[in-house]
Structure formats: C-alpha cells, structure tokens
Amino acid sequence: MEIIKEISKMKEISKLWKRKGYKISFVPTMGFLHEAHLALVRKAKELGDKTVVSIFVNPLQFGPKEDFREYPRDLERDLTLLEREKVDVVFIPETEEMYPSDFQTYVEVTKLTTGLCGAFRPGHFKGVTTVVLKLFNIINPDIAIFGEKDYQQLQVIKQMVKDLNLDIEIVAHPTVRENDGLAMSSRNIYLSTEERKSATVLYKALLLAKELINKGERDSQNLKNKLEEFIHSFPYTKVQYIEFVDPLTLEPVKKIEKPVLCALAVFVGKARLIDNMLINLE
Ligand code: PAF
C-alpha cells in the first residue's frame, strides 16, 4: 500500500493506471475509520482494479461553531486498517496544498442542499462538493462509493456528477449499523456510556415511522409529532429535525402516498447524529 501526500504524485499514479486501462475506484473519507468505511472499501475493491482511499478532514465543510478541531483523528490506526484491506493507495493531502492561501473557487449544488442538514449547516454541502470535486479531479476515479447514512450528501454528489458531466459512477452503499441498530459514525466516539444507550433512539424512531405508516398514518405532521415525543422520551436527546421527504428531490412531503425518506438529525449529548430510512408503502 502506497501512502501519497502530494497532489502531483497522486495525479501521476492515476494517469499511469489509466494508461494501463485499470478501473480506479475511490472511497473519500475523513479518517477515524470504522466498519462502515471498511465496507465501502471492500465494495470499491470488488468493483475496480485499483482502489484509492482519501483521508482528509475538510475544513471547508465545517461551520465556525462545529467540531473541526475536535473531529476524531487516528491516522496510524487508519493506515493499519487500510493495509489489511489491501488498498492500493491512501491519499492524505495537506490542507495547505488543497486550499492554498489564494484559493477562491467553489462548487455548489443549489436546490438539493436547502433542506434537511443543509438548513442547519449553512455552507456544509458547498464544502463537501468543492472537496469531492477536487478529489475527483486529482484521483480521476471511474467509480466512487458513498454511504447511504449521509443520504443528502449522496444525492448532492450524484447531482453534481450529472450537472457537471463527470464520467464517474457513484455507487451507494447501505448504512452499516451496530448490533443495536445505531448507524456507524466517527462521531459516535463523542457519546458517553449513558448517551450511547440513548443513541439507539434514532433507528428505533425510524422503525416506529415505518410501523405507523404501514398501519395507515399518512400525515407527515402527525408522524413528526409522534416521533419527536418518542425521541425526547430518551435522556440526553434533542431533535434538530425530523423530515419526510421525496427520496429523489428531497422536497418535504405532507401526505404520504408513495415511497418516502424519513430523515432525522438528533443531538445526543453534544454528538449530532443523523440517520434515515426509505419507507415503502405496504
Ligand atoms: O462523508 C464524508 O466523510 C465527507 O463528507 C467526505 C465525502 C469525505 C468529504 O469530505
């Protein structure tokens, strides 16, 4: 496994691979890897001839009051895990090389980013699309894998790829969960033992939404009220949003008549956790 820091070196290797006709698959990450990242890596290995994983905690996608500084980092452990997966290249650029002092170009998907997390994290998706496009340009992958836990991010990236005519296949990977249903996330490390117990409420709330819809509830406001009450019955929780949206446009749905995405953002202690579920009508 090769560890590359310089953008020019990464571009060189990728060009060489392309000349040899290799299919490059790519998994972008912010490090502090867990089983869900490794599942994406395994998928990438299955789909491509050469696999690149990037580790870069992207300052552009954090708001001024968010956890950029505290975001968990453990490069040594990450590299051990990736070596075990037989990744070909780990790309770890320096912030100064990604964003030199005269950096001034951004890419923004406008509509899909207005609701859900976008409503509470201004500039977040602009930071995500800008860094992901830069990584795509540097690595030049044929395939890139994203997890469905960050459902809005996945849709936003797909839209960017479509709008900007990028020749990259975006592959969605299902959310990987702990045994008790909690979606795996690097931010779960922020949870105390007691908060960790409460954190299972996100998945339980999604299952409750599914059950209520299957029993005939079609009014999303009624569903939101019931879910909010349920979530707040668990200690340390504070709902940021509960939304029922169209799975493609992410527009809010008032009356549920076709498959709907239920998406949640909940603070458990200081950890802001998100989760979602696509609910089909039975
Ligand atoms: O999902 C993430 O970890 C990040 O948003 C990504 C895609 C690596 C961009 O920084």
mmCIF file of C-alpha atoms and ligand atoms in Angstrom:
data_model
loop_
_atom_site.group_PDB
_atom_site.id
_atom_site.type_symbol
_atom_site.label_atom_id
_atom_site.label_comp_id
_atom_site.label_asym_id
_atom_site.label_seq_id
_atom_site.Cartn_x
_atom_site.Cartn_y
_atom_site.Cartn_z
ATOM 1 C CA MET A 1 0.000 0.000 0.000
ATOM 2 C CA GLU A 2 1.340 3.366 -1.011
ATOM 3 C CA ILE A 3 0.786 6.485 1.089
ATOM 4 C CA ILE A 4 0.702 9.632 -1.014
ATOM 5 C CA LYS A 5 0.609 13.191 0.259
ATOM 6 C CA GLU A 6 1.382 15.275 -2.825
ATOM 7 C CA ILE A 7 -1.347 16.094 -5.340
ATOM 8 C CA SER A 8 1.116 15.882 -8.276
ATOM 9 C CA LYS A 9 2.217 12.358 -7.262
ATOM 10 C CA MET A 10 -1.394 11.187 -6.924
ATOM 11 C CA LYS A 11 -2.199 12.545 -10.387
ATOM 12 C CA GLU A 12 0.861 10.831 -11.837
ATOM 13 C CA ILE A 13 -0.109 7.398 -10.455
ATOM 14 C CA SER A 14 -3.674 7.789 -11.577
ATOM 15 C CA LYS A 15 -2.528 8.712 -15.127
ATOM 16 C CA LEU A 16 -0.258 5.678 -15.202
ATOM 17 C CA TRP A 17 -3.124 3.399 -14.105
ATOM 18 C CA LYS A 18 -5.415 4.922 -16.742
ATOM 19 C CA ARG A 19 -2.815 4.309 -19.467
ATOM 20 C CA LYS A 20 -2.721 0.673 -18.391
ATOM 21 C CA GLY A 21 -6.509 0.503 -18.664
ATOM 22 C CA TYR A 22 -7.194 -0.021 -14.967
ATOM 23 C CA LYS A 23 -10.571 0.873 -13.484
ATOM 24 C CA ILE A 24 -9.988 3.136 -10.481
ATOM 25 C CA SER A 25 -12.404 3.004 -7.562
ATOM 26 C CA PHE A 26 -12.346 5.644 -4.865
ATOM 27 C CA VAL A 27 -13.574 5.982 -1.287
ATOM 28 C CA PRO A 28 -13.350 9.522 0.139
ATOM 29 C CA THR A 29 -13.170 9.662 3.942
ATOM 30 C CA MET A 30 -12.306 12.000 6.788
ATOM 31 C CA GLY A 31 -10.491 9.180 8.581
ATOM 32 C CA PHE A 32 -11.100 7.696 12.046
ATOM 33 C CA LEU A 33 -12.229 4.659 10.120
ATOM 34 C CA HIS A 34 -14.755 2.108 11.308
ATOM 35 C CA GLU A 35 -16.513 -0.944 9.859
ATOM 36 C CA ALA A 36 -18.805 1.193 7.678
ATOM 37 C CA HIS A 37 -15.806 2.782 5.925
ATOM 38 C CA LEU A 38 -14.252 -0.655 5.514
ATOM 39 C CA ALA A 39 -17.476 -1.916 3.919
ATOM 40 C CA LEU A 40 -17.153 0.893 1.339
ATOM 41 C CA VAL A 41 -13.523 -0.068 0.772
ATOM 42 C CA ARG A 42 -14.457 -3.711 0.211
ATOM 43 C CA LYS A 43 -17.133 -2.652 -2.285
ATOM 44 C CA ALA A 44 -14.568 -0.448 -4.040
ATOM 45 C CA LYS A 45 -12.139 -3.341 -4.288
ATOM 46 C CA GLU A 46 -14.860 -5.550 -5.702
ATOM 47 C CA LEU A 47 -15.786 -3.007 -8.399
ATOM 48 C CA GLY A 48 -12.400 -1.673 -9.509
ATOM 49 C CA ASP A 49 -8.870 -2.816 -10.394
ATOM 50 C CA LYS A 50 -7.141 -0.193 -8.238
ATOM 51 C CA THR A 51 -8.531 1.284 -5.044
ATOM 52 C CA VAL A 52 -7.756 4.710 -3.607
ATOM 53 C CA VAL A 53 -8.940 5.864 -0.179
ATOM 54 C CA SER A 54 -8.510 9.513 0.766
ATOM 55 C CA ILE A 55 -8.216 10.723 4.350
ATOM 56 C CA PHE A 56 -8.770 14.443 4.668
ATOM 57 C CA VAL A 57 -10.658 16.305 7.387
ATOM 58 C CA ASN A 58 -12.020 19.013 5.126
ATOM 59 C CA PRO A 59 -12.157 22.360 6.961
ATOM 60 C CA LEU A 60 -14.475 23.813 4.290
ATOM 61 C CA GLN A 61 -17.411 21.630 5.301
ATOM 62 C CA PHE A 62 -17.389 22.596 8.999
ATOM 63 C CA GLY A 63 -19.209 25.667 10.264
ATOM 64 C CA PRO A 64 -17.385 28.101 12.599
ATOM 65 C CA LYS A 65 -19.131 26.601 15.655
ATOM 66 C CA GLU A 66 -18.746 22.976 14.527
ATOM 67 C CA ASP A 67 -16.325 20.253 15.559
ATOM 68 C CA PHE A 68 -13.465 20.650 13.037
ATOM 69 C CA ARG A 69 -10.810 20.866 15.755
ATOM 70 C CA GLU A 70 -12.223 18.057 17.901
ATOM 71 C CA TYR A 71 -13.077 15.803 14.942
ATOM 72 C CA PRO A 72 -11.522 12.438 15.893
ATOM 73 C CA ARG A 73 -8.280 11.553 14.128
ATOM 74 C CA ASP A 74 -6.093 8.422 14.327
ATOM 75 C CA LEU A 75 -4.000 8.163 11.197
ATOM 76 C CA GLU A 76 -1.817 5.307 12.387
ATOM 77 C CA ARG A 77 -4.804 3.096 13.128
ATOM 78 C CA ASP A 78 -6.487 4.088 9.840
ATOM 79 C CA LEU A 79 -3.397 3.075 7.863
ATOM 80 C CA THR A 80 -3.221 -0.303 9.628
ATOM 81 C CA LEU A 81 -6.865 -0.981 8.787
ATOM 82 C CA LEU A 82 -6.435 0.035 5.142
ATOM 83 C CA GLU A 83 -3.272 -2.012 4.761
ATOM 84 C CA ARG A 84 -5.253 -5.030 5.970
ATOM 85 C CA GLU A 85 -7.859 -4.365 3.257
ATOM 86 C CA LYS A 86 -5.078 -4.279 0.641
ATOM 87 C CA VAL A 87 -5.911 -0.804 -0.573
ATOM 88 C CA ASP A 88 -3.543 0.324 -3.353
ATOM 89 C CA VAL A 89 -3.158 3.984 -2.414
ATOM 90 C CA VAL A 90 -4.087 6.098 0.595
ATOM 91 C CA PHE A 91 -4.168 9.762 -0.369
ATOM 92 C CA ILE A 92 -3.586 12.120 2.563
ATOM 93 C CA PRO A 93 -3.225 15.648 1.245
ATOM 94 C CA GLU A 94 -2.141 18.579 3.394
ATOM 95 C CA THR A 95 -4.722 21.311 3.989
ATOM 96 C CA GLU A 96 -2.284 23.938 2.649
ATOM 97 C CA GLU A 97 -1.939 22.079 -0.632
ATOM 98 C CA MET A 98 -5.684 21.528 -1.021
ATOM 99 C CA TYR A 99 -6.500 25.127 -0.088
ATOM 100 C CA PRO A 100 -3.563 27.437 -0.743
ATOM 101 C CA SER A 101 -3.940 30.999 0.509
ATOM 102 C CA ASP A 102 -5.243 32.268 -2.867
ATOM 103 C CA PHE A 103 -7.936 29.539 -3.136
ATOM 104 C CA GLN A 104 -11.224 31.084 -4.330
ATOM 105 C CA THR A 105 -13.232 28.589 -6.388
ATOM 106 C CA TYR A 106 -16.228 26.674 -5.023
ATOM 107 C CA VAL A 107 -18.831 24.358 -6.450
ATOM 108 C CA GLU A 108 -22.364 24.374 -5.124
ATOM 109 C CA VAL A 109 -25.460 22.270 -5.752
ATOM 110 C CA THR A 110 -28.197 24.789 -5.051
ATOM 111 C CA LYS A 111 -31.601 23.154 -4.607
ATOM 112 C CA LEU A 112 -30.953 19.761 -3.007
ATOM 113 C CA THR A 113 -28.913 21.453 -0.283
ATOM 114 C CA THR A 114 -31.596 23.809 1.041
ATOM 115 C CA GLY A 115 -33.433 21.386 3.368
ATOM 116 C CA LEU A 116 -32.513 18.691 5.912
ATOM 117 C CA CYS A 117 -28.891 19.112 7.101
ATOM 118 C CA GLY A 118 -28.384 21.989 4.633
ATOM 119 C CA ALA A 119 -30.916 24.105 6.534
ATOM 120 C CA PHE A 120 -28.922 23.786 9.765
ATOM 121 C CA ARG A 121 -25.388 23.667 8.392
ATOM 122 C CA PRO A 122 -25.009 26.618 6.019
ATOM 123 C CA GLY A 123 -22.089 26.137 3.640
ATOM 124 C CA HIS A 124 -21.610 22.494 4.626
ATOM 125 C CA PHE A 125 -22.571 20.961 1.287
ATOM 126 C CA LYS A 126 -20.684 23.640 -0.642
ATOM 127 C CA GLY A 127 -17.617 22.486 1.298
ATOM 128 C CA VAL A 128 -18.399 18.833 0.555
ATOM 129 C CA THR A 129 -18.956 19.288 -3.191
ATOM 130 C CA THR A 130 -15.886 21.501 -3.522
ATOM 131 C CA VAL A 131 -13.575 18.989 -1.852
ATOM 132 C CA VAL A 132 -15.147 15.978 -3.566
ATOM 133 C CA LEU A 133 -14.783 17.610 -7.000
ATOM 134 C CA LYS A 134 -11.150 18.441 -6.216
ATOM 135 C CA LEU A 135 -10.526 14.841 -5.118
ATOM 136 C CA PHE A 136 -12.258 13.559 -8.261
ATOM 137 C CA ASN A 137 -10.020 15.798 -10.399
ATOM 138 C CA ILE A 138 -6.879 14.647 -8.600
ATOM 139 C CA ILE A 139 -7.664 10.915 -8.460
ATOM 140 C CA ASN A 140 -9.700 10.655 -11.662
ATOM 141 C CA PRO A 141 -11.717 7.626 -10.498
ATOM 142 C CA ASP A 142 -14.133 5.615 -12.620
ATOM 143 C CA ILE A 143 -16.223 4.722 -9.571
ATOM 144 C CA ALA A 144 -16.724 6.433 -6.205
ATOM 145 C CA ILE A 145 -18.531 4.874 -3.248
ATOM 146 C CA PHE A 146 -20.625 6.818 -0.725
ATOM 147 C CA GLY A 147 -22.636 5.552 2.253
ATOM 148 C CA GLU A 148 -26.404 5.991 2.455
ATOM 149 C CA LYS A 149 -26.224 7.202 6.052
ATOM 150 C CA ASP A 150 -25.306 10.584 4.568
ATOM 151 C CA TYR A 151 -28.255 10.326 2.206
ATOM 152 C CA GLN A 152 -28.437 14.028 1.346
ATOM 153 C CA GLN A 153 -24.687 14.093 0.639
ATOM 154 C CA LEU A 154 -25.102 11.123 -1.695
ATOM 155 C CA GLN A 155 -27.914 12.829 -3.648
ATOM 156 C CA VAL A 156 -25.960 16.092 -3.800
ATOM 157 C CA ILE A 157 -22.858 14.321 -5.180
ATOM 158 C CA LYS A 158 -24.977 12.460 -7.758
ATOM 159 C CA GLN A 159 -26.476 15.787 -8.848
ATOM 160 C CA MET A 160 -23.036 17.403 -9.143
ATOM 161 C CA VAL A 161 -21.771 14.488 -11.247
ATOM 162 C CA LYS A 162 -24.811 14.756 -13.520
ATOM 163 C CA ASP A 163 -24.793 18.563 -13.808
ATOM 164 C CA LEU A 164 -21.060 18.785 -14.491
ATOM 165 C CA ASN A 165 -20.973 15.764 -16.852
ATOM 166 C CA LEU A 166 -18.374 13.892 -14.841
ATOM 167 C CA ASP A 167 -17.593 10.386 -16.094
ATOM 168 C CA ILE A 168 -17.791 8.849 -12.648
ATOM 169 C CA GLU A 169 -20.199 6.190 -11.475
ATOM 170 C CA ILE A 170 -21.483 6.983 -7.991
ATOM 171 C CA VAL A 171 -22.227 3.816 -6.052
ATOM 172 C CA ALA A 172 -24.420 3.970 -2.939
ATOM 173 C CA HIS A 173 -23.639 1.618 -0.077
ATOM 174 C CA PRO A 174 -26.337 0.735 2.506
ATOM 175 C CA THR A 175 -25.901 2.130 6.021
ATOM 176 C CA VAL A 176 -23.816 -0.139 8.234
ATOM 177 C CA ARG A 177 -25.235 -0.491 11.757
ATOM 178 C CA GLU A 178 -24.089 -1.685 15.150
ATOM 179 C CA ASN A 179 -25.966 -4.736 16.511
ATOM 180 C CA ASP A 180 -28.464 -2.483 18.306
ATOM 181 C CA GLY A 181 -29.211 -0.501 15.128
ATOM 182 C CA LEU A 182 -27.075 2.602 15.727
ATOM 183 C CA ALA A 183 -25.664 3.757 12.380
ATOM 184 C CA MET A 184 -21.864 3.648 12.460
ATOM 185 C CA SER A 185 -20.265 7.086 12.517
ATOM 186 C CA SER A 186 -16.923 8.524 13.556
ATOM 187 C CA ARG A 187 -18.891 10.945 15.754
ATOM 188 C CA ASN A 188 -20.264 8.069 17.894
ATOM 189 C CA ILE A 189 -16.957 8.360 19.795
ATOM 190 C CA TYR A 190 -18.348 11.549 21.404
ATOM 191 C CA LEU A 191 -21.043 9.514 23.237
ATOM 192 C CA SER A 192 -20.689 8.672 26.925
ATOM 193 C CA THR A 193 -21.847 5.209 28.044
ATOM 194 C CA GLU A 194 -25.271 6.562 29.024
ATOM 195 C CA GLU A 195 -25.617 8.652 25.844
ATOM 196 C CA ARG A 196 -24.636 5.634 23.756
ATOM 197 C CA LYS A 197 -27.717 3.824 25.150
ATOM 198 C CA SER A 198 -29.957 6.745 24.154
ATOM 199 C CA ALA A 199 -28.381 6.948 20.686
ATOM 200 C CA THR A 200 -30.270 3.799 19.661
ATOM 201 C CA VAL A 201 -33.376 6.016 19.580
ATOM 202 C CA LEU A 202 -32.640 7.229 16.023
ATOM 203 C CA TYR A 203 -33.010 3.789 14.481
ATOM 204 C CA LYS A 204 -35.922 2.944 16.794
ATOM 205 C CA ALA A 205 -37.677 6.138 15.690
ATOM 206 C CA LEU A 206 -37.196 5.221 12.028
ATOM 207 C CA LEU A 207 -38.701 1.787 12.699
ATOM 208 C CA LEU A 208 -41.585 3.474 14.505
ATOM 209 C CA ALA A 209 -42.182 5.742 11.481
ATOM 210 C CA LYS A 210 -42.258 2.682 9.243
ATOM 211 C CA GLU A 211 -44.693 0.893 11.556
ATOM 212 C CA LEU A 212 -47.033 3.888 11.802
ATOM 213 C CA ILE A 213 -47.032 4.389 8.020
ATOM 214 C CA ASN A 214 -47.712 0.711 7.465
ATOM 215 C CA LYS A 215 -50.622 0.935 9.903
ATOM 216 C CA GLY A 216 -52.104 3.673 7.737
ATOM 217 C CA GLU A 217 -50.805 7.010 9.098
ATOM 218 C CA ARG A 218 -50.306 9.268 6.075
ATOM 219 C CA ASP A 219 -49.990 12.723 7.620
ATOM 220 C CA SER A 220 -46.340 13.642 7.993
ATOM 221 C CA GLN A 221 -47.020 16.285 10.686
ATOM 222 C CA ASN A 222 -48.739 13.643 12.871
ATOM 223 C CA LEU A 223 -45.790 11.338 12.286
ATOM 224 C CA LYS A 224 -43.281 14.061 13.180
ATOM 225 C CA ASN A 225 -45.143 14.837 16.430
ATOM 226 C CA LYS A 226 -45.203 11.172 17.447
ATOM 227 C CA LEU A 227 -41.534 10.665 16.585
ATOM 228 C CA GLU A 228 -40.449 13.809 18.418
ATOM 229 C CA GLU A 229 -42.273 12.725 21.564
ATOM 230 C CA PHE A 230 -40.764 9.265 21.287
ATOM 231 C CA ILE A 231 -37.206 10.552 20.779
ATOM 232 C CA HIS A 232 -37.434 13.034 23.641
ATOM 233 C CA SER A 233 -38.543 10.235 25.978
ATOM 234 C CA PHE A 234 -34.878 9.101 25.818
ATOM 235 C CA PRO A 235 -32.459 11.053 28.059
ATOM 236 C CA TYR A 236 -29.831 13.454 26.595
ATOM 237 C CA THR A 237 -31.681 13.794 23.277
ATOM 238 C CA LYS A 238 -32.626 16.963 21.397
ATOM 239 C CA VAL A 239 -34.238 16.708 17.976
ATOM 240 C CA GLN A 240 -32.785 19.030 15.330
ATOM 241 C CA TYR A 241 -35.099 17.860 12.581
ATOM 242 C CA ILE A 242 -37.471 15.062 11.652
ATOM 243 C CA GLU A 243 -38.446 15.186 7.980
ATOM 244 C CA PHE A 244 -40.413 13.128 5.492
ATOM 245 C CA VAL A 245 -39.111 13.919 2.014
ATOM 246 C CA ASP A 246 -39.256 12.716 -1.554
ATOM 247 C CA PRO A 247 -36.260 10.341 -1.890
ATOM 248 C CA LEU A 248 -35.079 11.992 -5.133
ATOM 249 C CA THR A 249 -35.889 15.700 -4.848
ATOM 250 C CA LEU A 250 -35.620 15.795 -1.016
ATOM 251 C CA GLU A 251 -38.682 18.066 -1.012
ATOM 252 C CA PRO A 252 -40.892 17.752 2.092
ATOM 253 C CA VAL A 253 -43.918 15.500 1.700
ATOM 254 C CA LYS A 254 -47.129 16.441 3.559
ATOM 255 C CA LYS A 255 -49.304 13.467 2.676
ATOM 256 C CA ILE A 256 -47.503 10.182 2.209
ATOM 257 C CA GLU A 257 -48.742 8.444 -0.927
ATOM 258 C CA LYS A 258 -45.583 6.881 -2.316
ATOM 259 C CA PRO A 259 -42.178 5.741 -1.013
ATOM 260 C CA VAL A 260 -40.817 8.382 1.327
ATOM 261 C CA LEU A 261 -37.499 9.037 3.032
ATOM 262 C CA CYS A 262 -37.667 9.646 6.763
ATOM 263 C CA ALA A 263 -34.548 11.589 7.810
ATOM 264 C CA LEU A 264 -33.504 12.572 11.328
ATOM 265 C CA ALA A 265 -30.870 14.721 12.983
ATOM 266 C CA VAL A 266 -30.727 14.398 16.759
ATOM 267 C CA PHE A 267 -28.258 15.700 19.303
ATOM 268 C CA VAL A 268 -27.406 13.045 21.876
ATOM 269 C CA GLY A 269 -25.340 14.950 24.400
ATOM 270 C CA LYS A 270 -23.003 17.020 22.233
ATOM 271 C CA ALA A 271 -22.937 14.461 19.396
ATOM 272 C CA ARG A 272 -25.066 15.408 16.411
ATOM 273 C CA LEU A 273 -26.228 12.132 14.879
ATOM 274 C CA ILE A 274 -28.113 11.601 11.615
ATOM 275 C CA ASP A 275 -29.943 8.625 10.195
ATOM 276 C CA ASN A 276 -32.581 7.885 7.573
ATOM 277 C CA MET A 277 -34.780 5.162 6.169
ATOM 278 C CA LEU A 278 -36.527 4.724 2.848
ATOM 279 C CA ILE A 279 -40.080 3.643 3.666
ATOM 280 C CA ASN A 280 -42.111 1.844 1.020
ATOM 281 C CA LEU A 281 -45.893 1.651 1.374
ATOM 282 C CA GLU A 282 -47.106 -1.880 2.049
HETATM 283 O O1 PAF B 1 -18.691 11.767 4.182
HETATM 284 C C1 PAF B 1 -17.575 12.230 4.467
HETATM 285 O O2 PAF B 1 -16.806 11.645 5.229
HETATM 286 C C2 PAF B 1 -17.148 13.564 3.865
HETATM 287 O O3 PAF B 1 -18.228 14.427 3.749
HETATM 288 C C3 PAF B 1 -16.411 13.418 2.522
HETATM 289 C C4 PAF B 1 -17.304 12.826 1.465
HETATM 290 C C5 PAF B 1 -15.177 12.554 2.713
HETATM 291 C C6 PAF B 1 -15.958 14.793 2.029
HETATM 292 O O4 PAF B 1 -15.098 15.411 2.919
#
